[in-house]
Coordinates of C-alpha atoms in Angstrom, one line a residue:
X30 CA 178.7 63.1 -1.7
X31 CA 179.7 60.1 -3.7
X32 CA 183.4 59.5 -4.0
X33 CA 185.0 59.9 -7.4
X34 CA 186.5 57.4 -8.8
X35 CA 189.5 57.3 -10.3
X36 CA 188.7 54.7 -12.7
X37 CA 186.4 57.7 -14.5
X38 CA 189.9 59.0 -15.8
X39 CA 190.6 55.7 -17.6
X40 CA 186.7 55.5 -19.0
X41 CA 187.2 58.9 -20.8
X42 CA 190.5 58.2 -22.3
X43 CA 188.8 54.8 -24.1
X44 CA 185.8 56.7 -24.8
X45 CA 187.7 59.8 -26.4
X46 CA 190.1 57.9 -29.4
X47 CA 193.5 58.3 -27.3
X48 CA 196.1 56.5 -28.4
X49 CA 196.2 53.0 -26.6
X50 CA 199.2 53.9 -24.9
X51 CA 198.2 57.2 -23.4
X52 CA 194.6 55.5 -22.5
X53 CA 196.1 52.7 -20.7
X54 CA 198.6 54.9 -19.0
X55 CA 196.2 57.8 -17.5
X56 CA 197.0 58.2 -13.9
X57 CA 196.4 54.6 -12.4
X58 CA 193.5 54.8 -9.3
X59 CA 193.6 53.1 -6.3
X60 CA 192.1 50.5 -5.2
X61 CA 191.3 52.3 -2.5
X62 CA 189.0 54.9 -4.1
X63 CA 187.7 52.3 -6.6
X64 CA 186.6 50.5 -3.2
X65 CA 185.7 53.2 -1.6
X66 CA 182.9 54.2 -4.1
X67 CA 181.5 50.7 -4.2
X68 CA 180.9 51.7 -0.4
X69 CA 179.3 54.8 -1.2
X70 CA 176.8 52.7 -3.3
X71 CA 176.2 49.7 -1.1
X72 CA 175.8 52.3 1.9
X73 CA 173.1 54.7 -0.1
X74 CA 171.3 51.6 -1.1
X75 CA 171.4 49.9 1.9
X76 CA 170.5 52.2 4.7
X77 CA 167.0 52.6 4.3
X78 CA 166.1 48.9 4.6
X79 CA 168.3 47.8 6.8
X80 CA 167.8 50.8 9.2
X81 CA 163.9 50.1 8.6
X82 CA 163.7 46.4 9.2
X83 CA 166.4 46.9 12.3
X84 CA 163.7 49.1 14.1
X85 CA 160.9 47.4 13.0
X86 CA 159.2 49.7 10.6
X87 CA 160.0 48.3 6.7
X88 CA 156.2 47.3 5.7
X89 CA 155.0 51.0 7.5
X90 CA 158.2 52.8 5.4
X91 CA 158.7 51.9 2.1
X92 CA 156.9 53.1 -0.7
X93 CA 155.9 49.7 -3.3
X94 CA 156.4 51.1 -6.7
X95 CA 154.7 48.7 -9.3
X96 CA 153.2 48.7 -12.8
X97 CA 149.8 50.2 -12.7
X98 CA 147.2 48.1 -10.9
X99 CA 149.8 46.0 -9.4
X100 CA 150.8 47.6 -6.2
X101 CA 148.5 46.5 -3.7
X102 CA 149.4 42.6 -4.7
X103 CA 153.0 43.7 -4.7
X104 CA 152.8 45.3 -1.4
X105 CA 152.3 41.7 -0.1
X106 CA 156.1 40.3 -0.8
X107 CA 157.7 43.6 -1.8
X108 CA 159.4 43.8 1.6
X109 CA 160.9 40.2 1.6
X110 CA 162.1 41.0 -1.7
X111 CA 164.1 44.3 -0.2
X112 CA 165.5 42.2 2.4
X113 CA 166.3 38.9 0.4
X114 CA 168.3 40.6 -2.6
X115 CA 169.9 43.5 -0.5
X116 CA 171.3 41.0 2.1
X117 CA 172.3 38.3 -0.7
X118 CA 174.7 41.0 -2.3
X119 CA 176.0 42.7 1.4
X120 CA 176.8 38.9 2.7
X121 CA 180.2 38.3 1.4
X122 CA 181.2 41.8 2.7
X123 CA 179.6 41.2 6.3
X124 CA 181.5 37.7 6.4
X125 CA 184.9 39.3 5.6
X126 CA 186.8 40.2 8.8
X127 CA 188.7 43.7 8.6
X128 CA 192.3 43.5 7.0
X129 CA 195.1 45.3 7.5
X130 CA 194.8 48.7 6.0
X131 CA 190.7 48.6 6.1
X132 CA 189.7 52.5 7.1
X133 CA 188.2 52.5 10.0
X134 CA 185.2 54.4 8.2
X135 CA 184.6 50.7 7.0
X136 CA 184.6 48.6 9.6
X137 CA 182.5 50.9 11.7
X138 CA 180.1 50.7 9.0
X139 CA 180.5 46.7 8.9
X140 CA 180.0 46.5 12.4
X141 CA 176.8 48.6 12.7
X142 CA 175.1 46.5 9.4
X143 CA 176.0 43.1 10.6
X144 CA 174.4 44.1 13.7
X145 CA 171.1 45.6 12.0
X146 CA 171.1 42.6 9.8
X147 CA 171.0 39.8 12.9
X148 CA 168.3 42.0 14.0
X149 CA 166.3 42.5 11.0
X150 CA 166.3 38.8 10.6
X151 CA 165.0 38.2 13.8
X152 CA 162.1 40.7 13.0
X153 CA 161.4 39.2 9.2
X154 CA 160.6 35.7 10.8
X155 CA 158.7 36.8 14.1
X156 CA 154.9 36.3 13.7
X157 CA 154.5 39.1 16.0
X158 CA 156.4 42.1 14.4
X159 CA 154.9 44.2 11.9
X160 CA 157.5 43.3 9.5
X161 CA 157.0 39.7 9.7
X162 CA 157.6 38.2 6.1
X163 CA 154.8 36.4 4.7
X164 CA 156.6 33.2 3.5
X165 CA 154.2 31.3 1.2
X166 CA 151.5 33.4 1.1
X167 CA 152.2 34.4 -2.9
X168 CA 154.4 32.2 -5.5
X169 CA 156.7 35.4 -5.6
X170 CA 158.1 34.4 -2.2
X171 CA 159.4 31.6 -3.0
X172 CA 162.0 33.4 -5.3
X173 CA 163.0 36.5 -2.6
X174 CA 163.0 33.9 0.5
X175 CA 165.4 32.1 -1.6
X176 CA 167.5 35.0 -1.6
X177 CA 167.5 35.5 1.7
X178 CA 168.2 31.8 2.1
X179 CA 171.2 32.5 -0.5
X180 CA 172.3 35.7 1.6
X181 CA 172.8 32.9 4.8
X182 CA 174.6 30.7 2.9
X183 CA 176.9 33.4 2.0
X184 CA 177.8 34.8 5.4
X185 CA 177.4 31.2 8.3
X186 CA 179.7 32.7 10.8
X187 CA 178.0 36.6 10.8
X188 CA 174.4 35.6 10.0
X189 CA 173.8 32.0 11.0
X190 CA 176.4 31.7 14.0
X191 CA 175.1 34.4 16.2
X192 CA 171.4 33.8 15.7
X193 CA 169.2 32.3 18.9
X194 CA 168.2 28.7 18.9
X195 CA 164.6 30.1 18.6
X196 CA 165.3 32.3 15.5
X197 CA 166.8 29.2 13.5
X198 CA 163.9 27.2 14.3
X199 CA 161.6 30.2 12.3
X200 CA 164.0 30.7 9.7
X201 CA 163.6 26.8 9.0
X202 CA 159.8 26.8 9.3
X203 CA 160.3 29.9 6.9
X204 CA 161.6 27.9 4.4
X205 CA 159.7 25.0 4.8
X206 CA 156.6 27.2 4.3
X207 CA 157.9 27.9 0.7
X208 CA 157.0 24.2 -0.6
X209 CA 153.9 25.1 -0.6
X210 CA 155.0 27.2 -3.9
X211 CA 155.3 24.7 -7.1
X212 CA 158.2 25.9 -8.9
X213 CA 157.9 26.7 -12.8
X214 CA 159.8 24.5 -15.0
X215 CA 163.0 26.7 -15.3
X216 CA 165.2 28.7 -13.1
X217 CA 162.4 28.7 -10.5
X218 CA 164.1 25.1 -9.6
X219 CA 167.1 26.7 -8.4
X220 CA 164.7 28.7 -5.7
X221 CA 163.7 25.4 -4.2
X222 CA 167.5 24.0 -3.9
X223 CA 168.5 26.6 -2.2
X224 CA 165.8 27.0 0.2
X225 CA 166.6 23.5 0.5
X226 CA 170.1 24.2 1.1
X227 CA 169.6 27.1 3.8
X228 CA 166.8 24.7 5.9
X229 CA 170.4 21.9 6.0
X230 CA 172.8 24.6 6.9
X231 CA 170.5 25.6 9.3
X232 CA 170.0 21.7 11.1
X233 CA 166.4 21.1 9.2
X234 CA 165.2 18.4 7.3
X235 CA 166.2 18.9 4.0
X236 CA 164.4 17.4 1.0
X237 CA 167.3 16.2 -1.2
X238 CA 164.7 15.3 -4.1
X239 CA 164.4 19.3 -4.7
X240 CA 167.9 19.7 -5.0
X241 CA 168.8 16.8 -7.1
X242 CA 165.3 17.6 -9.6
X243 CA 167.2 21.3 -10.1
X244 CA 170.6 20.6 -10.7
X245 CA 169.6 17.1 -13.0
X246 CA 167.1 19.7 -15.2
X247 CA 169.8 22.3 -15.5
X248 CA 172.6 19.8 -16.2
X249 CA 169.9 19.0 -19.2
X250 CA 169.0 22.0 -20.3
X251 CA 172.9 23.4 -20.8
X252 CA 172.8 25.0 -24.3
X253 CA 176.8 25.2 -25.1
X254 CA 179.2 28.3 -24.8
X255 CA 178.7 28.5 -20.9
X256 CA 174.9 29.3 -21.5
X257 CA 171.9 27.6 -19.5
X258 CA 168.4 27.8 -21.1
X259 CA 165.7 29.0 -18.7
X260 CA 164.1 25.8 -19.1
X261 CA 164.7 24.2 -22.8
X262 CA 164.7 27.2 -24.5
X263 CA 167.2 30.0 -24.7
X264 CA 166.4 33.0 -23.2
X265 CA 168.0 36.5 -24.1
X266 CA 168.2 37.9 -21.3
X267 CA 170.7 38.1 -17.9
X268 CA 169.1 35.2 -16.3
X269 CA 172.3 33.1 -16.5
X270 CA 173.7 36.0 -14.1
X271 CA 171.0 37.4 -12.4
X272 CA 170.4 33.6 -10.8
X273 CA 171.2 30.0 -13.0
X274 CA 174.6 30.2 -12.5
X275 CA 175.6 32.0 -9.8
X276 CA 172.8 29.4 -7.6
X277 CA 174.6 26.5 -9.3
X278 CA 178.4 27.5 -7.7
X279 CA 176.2 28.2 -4.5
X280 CA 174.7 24.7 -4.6
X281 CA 177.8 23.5 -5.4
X282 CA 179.6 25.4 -2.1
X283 CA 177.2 24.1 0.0
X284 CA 176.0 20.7 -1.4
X285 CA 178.3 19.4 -4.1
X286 CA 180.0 16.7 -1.7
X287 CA 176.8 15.4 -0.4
X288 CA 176.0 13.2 -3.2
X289 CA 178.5 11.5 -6.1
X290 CA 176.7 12.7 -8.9
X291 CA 176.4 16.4 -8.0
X292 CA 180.0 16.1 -7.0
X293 CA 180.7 15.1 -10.7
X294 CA 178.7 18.2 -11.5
X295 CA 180.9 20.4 -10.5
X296 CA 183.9 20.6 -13.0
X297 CA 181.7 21.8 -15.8
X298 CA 179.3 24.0 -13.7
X299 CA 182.4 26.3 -12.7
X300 CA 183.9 25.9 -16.4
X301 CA 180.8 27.1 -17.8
X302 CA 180.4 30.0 -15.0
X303 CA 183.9 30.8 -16.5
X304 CA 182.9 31.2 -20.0
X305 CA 179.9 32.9 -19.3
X306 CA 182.0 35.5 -16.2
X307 CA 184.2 36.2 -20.1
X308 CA 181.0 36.8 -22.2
X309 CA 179.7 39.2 -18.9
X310 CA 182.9 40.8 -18.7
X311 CA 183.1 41.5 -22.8
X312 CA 179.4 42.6 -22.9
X313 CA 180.5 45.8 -20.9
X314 CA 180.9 49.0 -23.0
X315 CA 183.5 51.3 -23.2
X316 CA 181.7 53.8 -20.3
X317 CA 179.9 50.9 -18.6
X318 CA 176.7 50.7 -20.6
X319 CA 175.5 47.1 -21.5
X320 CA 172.5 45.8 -23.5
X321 CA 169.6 46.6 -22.7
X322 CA 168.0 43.0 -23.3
X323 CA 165.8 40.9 -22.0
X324 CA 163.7 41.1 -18.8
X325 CA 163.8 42.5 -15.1
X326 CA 166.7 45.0 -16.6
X327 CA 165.6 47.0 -13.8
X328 CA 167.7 45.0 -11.6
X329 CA 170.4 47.3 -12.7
X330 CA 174.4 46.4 -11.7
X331 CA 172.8 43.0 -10.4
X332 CA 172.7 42.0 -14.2
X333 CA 176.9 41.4 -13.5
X334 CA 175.7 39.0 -10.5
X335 CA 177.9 36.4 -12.1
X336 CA 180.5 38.3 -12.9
X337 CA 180.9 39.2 -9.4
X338 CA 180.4 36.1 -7.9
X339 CA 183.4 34.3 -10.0
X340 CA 185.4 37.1 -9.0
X341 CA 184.9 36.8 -5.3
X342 CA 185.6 32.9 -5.7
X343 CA 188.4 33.7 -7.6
X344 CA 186.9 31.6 -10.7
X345 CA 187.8 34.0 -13.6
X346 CA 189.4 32.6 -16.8
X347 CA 192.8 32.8 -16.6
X348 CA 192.5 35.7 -19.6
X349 CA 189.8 37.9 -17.8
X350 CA 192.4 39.6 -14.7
X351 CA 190.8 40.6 -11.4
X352 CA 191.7 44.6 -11.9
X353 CA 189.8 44.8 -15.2
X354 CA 186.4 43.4 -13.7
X355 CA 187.1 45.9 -10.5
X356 CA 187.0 48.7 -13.3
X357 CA 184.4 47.4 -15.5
X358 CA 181.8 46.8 -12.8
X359 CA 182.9 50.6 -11.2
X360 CA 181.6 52.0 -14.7
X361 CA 178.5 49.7 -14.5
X362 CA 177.7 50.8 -11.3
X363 CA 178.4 54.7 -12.0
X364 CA 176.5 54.7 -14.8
X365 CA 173.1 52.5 -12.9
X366 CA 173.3 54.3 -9.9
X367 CA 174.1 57.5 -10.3
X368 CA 171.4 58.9 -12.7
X369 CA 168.8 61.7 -11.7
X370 CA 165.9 59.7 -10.6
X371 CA 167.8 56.6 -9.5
X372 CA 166.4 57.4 -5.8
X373 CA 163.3 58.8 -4.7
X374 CA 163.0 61.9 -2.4
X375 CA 163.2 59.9 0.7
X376 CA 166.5 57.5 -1.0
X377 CA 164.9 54.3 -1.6
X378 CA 165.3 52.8 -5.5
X379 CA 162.9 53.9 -8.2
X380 CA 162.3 51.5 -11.3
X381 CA 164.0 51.9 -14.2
X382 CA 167.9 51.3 -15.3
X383 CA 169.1 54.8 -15.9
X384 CA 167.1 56.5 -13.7
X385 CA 163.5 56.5 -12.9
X386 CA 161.9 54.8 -15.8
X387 CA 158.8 53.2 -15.1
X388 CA 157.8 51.6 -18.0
X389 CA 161.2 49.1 -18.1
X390 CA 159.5 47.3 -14.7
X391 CA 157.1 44.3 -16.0
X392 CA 154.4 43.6 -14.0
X393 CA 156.2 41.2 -11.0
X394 CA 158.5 44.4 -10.8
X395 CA 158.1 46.6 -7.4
X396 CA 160.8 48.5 -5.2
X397 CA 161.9 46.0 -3.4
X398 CA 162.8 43.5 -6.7
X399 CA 165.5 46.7 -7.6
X400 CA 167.7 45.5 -4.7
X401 CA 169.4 42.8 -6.5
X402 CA 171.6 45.4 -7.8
X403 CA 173.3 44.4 -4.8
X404 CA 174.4 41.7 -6.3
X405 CA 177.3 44.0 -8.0
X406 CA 178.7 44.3 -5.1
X407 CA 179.8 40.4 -4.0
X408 CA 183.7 41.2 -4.6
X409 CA 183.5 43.8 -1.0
X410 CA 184.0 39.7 0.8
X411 CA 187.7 40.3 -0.7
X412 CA 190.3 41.9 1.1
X413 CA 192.1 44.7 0.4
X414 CA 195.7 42.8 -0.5
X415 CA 193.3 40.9 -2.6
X416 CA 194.2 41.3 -6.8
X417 CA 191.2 42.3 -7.2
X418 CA 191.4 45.5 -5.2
X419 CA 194.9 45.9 -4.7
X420 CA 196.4 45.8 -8.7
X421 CA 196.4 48.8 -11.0
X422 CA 193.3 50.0 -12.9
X423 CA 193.4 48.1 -16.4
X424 CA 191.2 48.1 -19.3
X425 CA 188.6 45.7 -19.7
X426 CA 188.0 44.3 -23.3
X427 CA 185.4 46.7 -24.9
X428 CA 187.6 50.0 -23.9
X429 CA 190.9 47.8 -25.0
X430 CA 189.8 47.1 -28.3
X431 CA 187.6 50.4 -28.9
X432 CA 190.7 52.1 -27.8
X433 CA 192.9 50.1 -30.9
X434 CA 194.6 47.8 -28.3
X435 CA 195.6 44.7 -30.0
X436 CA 194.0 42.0 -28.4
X437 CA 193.5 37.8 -28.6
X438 CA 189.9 37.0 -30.6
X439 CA 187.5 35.4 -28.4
X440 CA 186.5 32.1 -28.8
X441 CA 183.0 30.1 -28.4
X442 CA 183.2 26.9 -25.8
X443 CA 181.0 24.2 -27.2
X444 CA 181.4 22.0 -23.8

């Protein structure tokens, strides 16, 4: 059973009118249990894939939900996809090193997932296993490798470190195999640079043209008010936060120092990733619902992938505080994951946002897209003495202000 968090208490008193002082002073939770329902998640999502692709058995054992007519195409990458997303959001987590405090219950569980996760990437790039991942074989992979290639960048010392000489040498062909894909012109750039990115941190050859063509078009296509287009155009939609920007602070990690001008990048792509973490952070209602806008909303919690990534860099704006977005994205993922129909029968992720609703999943849509809701859950790579987890539960800004908490107005950032 799920634990309960704590941080329902402060949800309800928001929610029911309370005074703002009897709101913000319900019984604080704990980190602890605020933490320890974000495990809950990550473990009820997780297990099936990573237990499957451990042992071998992923293509044979999940189901590929897809629009109608599309399965048998999405059969082909649905896997990769899985994988890709679910390891990209578990990385930071299996890169942490247990802290003082850490119940054992969680490092046991660390343990036995890094260890399924060194051997599931052996098995996704060995021609020979049946759950070898077909990199290149549709344009779709070259968006979930990149995942994957994101979910190594994240973790070096748990997932690159250990891996045989041998395995490095496929994951490299593995990525190489993606050029074949020609990116779209928008956010399908970022894919390529971070391919790019993995096949260097890996010893490859790296193609510094692909990396410099994504981060010169996205320097171009900034819109104001921390906001990318998706290409020229706006889009309205989570696609700043479901990849632009939390790619360009990855790019950035990895590759910012390699070349002056994407050095001189780097100022404004974490200020914007600021002002967009406070637009993320504001967009969350008072019981953790947010719009439902845009495409691949299916992707549930993931839609706060920035969010959560500025948080586990410590990059918030100095007026967003690390305990608020704790609470904020507990809420989000209470009310994505929890819902009747959230899991099929046999606890693997069913389209839909609030439950199992088929028709929200456009046609590139399939099970194993839904696993970037993993992407929630990038603030586990902090320790427990970490702000983040160890301050009291606070409001964050829709429950303040619905709550009649005075507050600062917000401000747009034309920069």
């Amino acid at each position: 059973m799920l634990a309960t968090s704590g941080n329902a208490q402060a949800v309800d008193a928001a929610a029911s009118g309370l005074a703002p002082s009897t709101a913000s002073t319900a019984p604080a939770p704990s980190a602890k249990n605020d933490r320890a329902l974000w495990l809950d998640f990550l473990e009820r999502v997780s297990e099936p894939v990573l237990h499957a692709l451990s042992e071998r058995r992923l293509r044979a054992a999940m189901p590929v939900e897809a629009a109608p007519g599309e399965a048998a195409s999405r059969a082909v990458g649905s896997p990769l996809e899985a994988f890709g997303r679910l390891l990209a959001g578990l990385a930071p987590w299996l890169e942490l090193e247990p802290s003082p405090g850490e119940p054992a219950e969680e490092t046991a569980l660390r343990v036995r997932y890094r260890r399924w996760a060194l051997t599931a990437i052996a098995s996704a790039v060995d021609p020979s296993s049946p759950d070898f991942m077909r990199f290149g074989a549709t344009p779709q992979t070259l968006v979930d490798s990149s995942f994957f290639a994101l979910a190594l960048l994240r973790a070096p010392l748990q997932l690159v470190q250990p891996l045989h000489a041998s395995v490095r040498r496929r994951l490299i062909d593995a990525f190489t195999a993606e050029r074949i894909v020609l990116p779209g012109y928008n956010n399908w750039l970022l894919f390529a640079a971070v391919n790019e990115a993995a096949i260097m941190a890996l010893g490859g050859d790296w193609d510094r043209l692909r990396v410099d063509y994504a981060l010169r078009q996205h320097m171009d296509w900034y819109l104001g008010d921390g906001t990318y287009g998706d290409g020229p155009h706006f889009h309205a939609d989570f696609y700043n936060s479901f990849v632009i920007q939390p790619y360009l602070l990855q790019l950035m990690q990895t590759l910012g120092d390699a070349e002056p001008a994407w050095k001189n990048m780097r100022p404004a792509i974490h200020e914007r990733a600021q002002r967009y973490a406070a637009i993320q952070e504001r967009v969350i209602g008072p019981r953790g619902e947010y719009p439902v806008l845009g495409r691949s909303i299916t992707y549930r919690c993931g839609a706060f992938h920035l969010l959560a990534d500025c948080s586990l860099r410590h990059l918030l704006p100095e007026a967003v505080h690390p305990p608020q977005v704790r609470c904020a994205l507990t809420a989000v993922q209470q009310r994505t994951l929890t819902p009747a129909g959230t899991f099929s029968a046999n606890g693997w992720l069913q389209i839909g946002l609030a439950g199992h609703q088929p028709s929200l999943g456009e046609t590139y849509i399939s099970t194993g897209s839904l696993y970037l809701a993993s992407a929630a859950w990038l603030p586990l790579g902090l320790p427990l003495a970490d702000p983040f987890w160890s301050a009291p539960a606070a409001l964050w800004t829709q429950q303040a202000a619905w709550s009649g908490e005075d507050m600062p107005v917000d401000h747009a950032r034309d920069a």
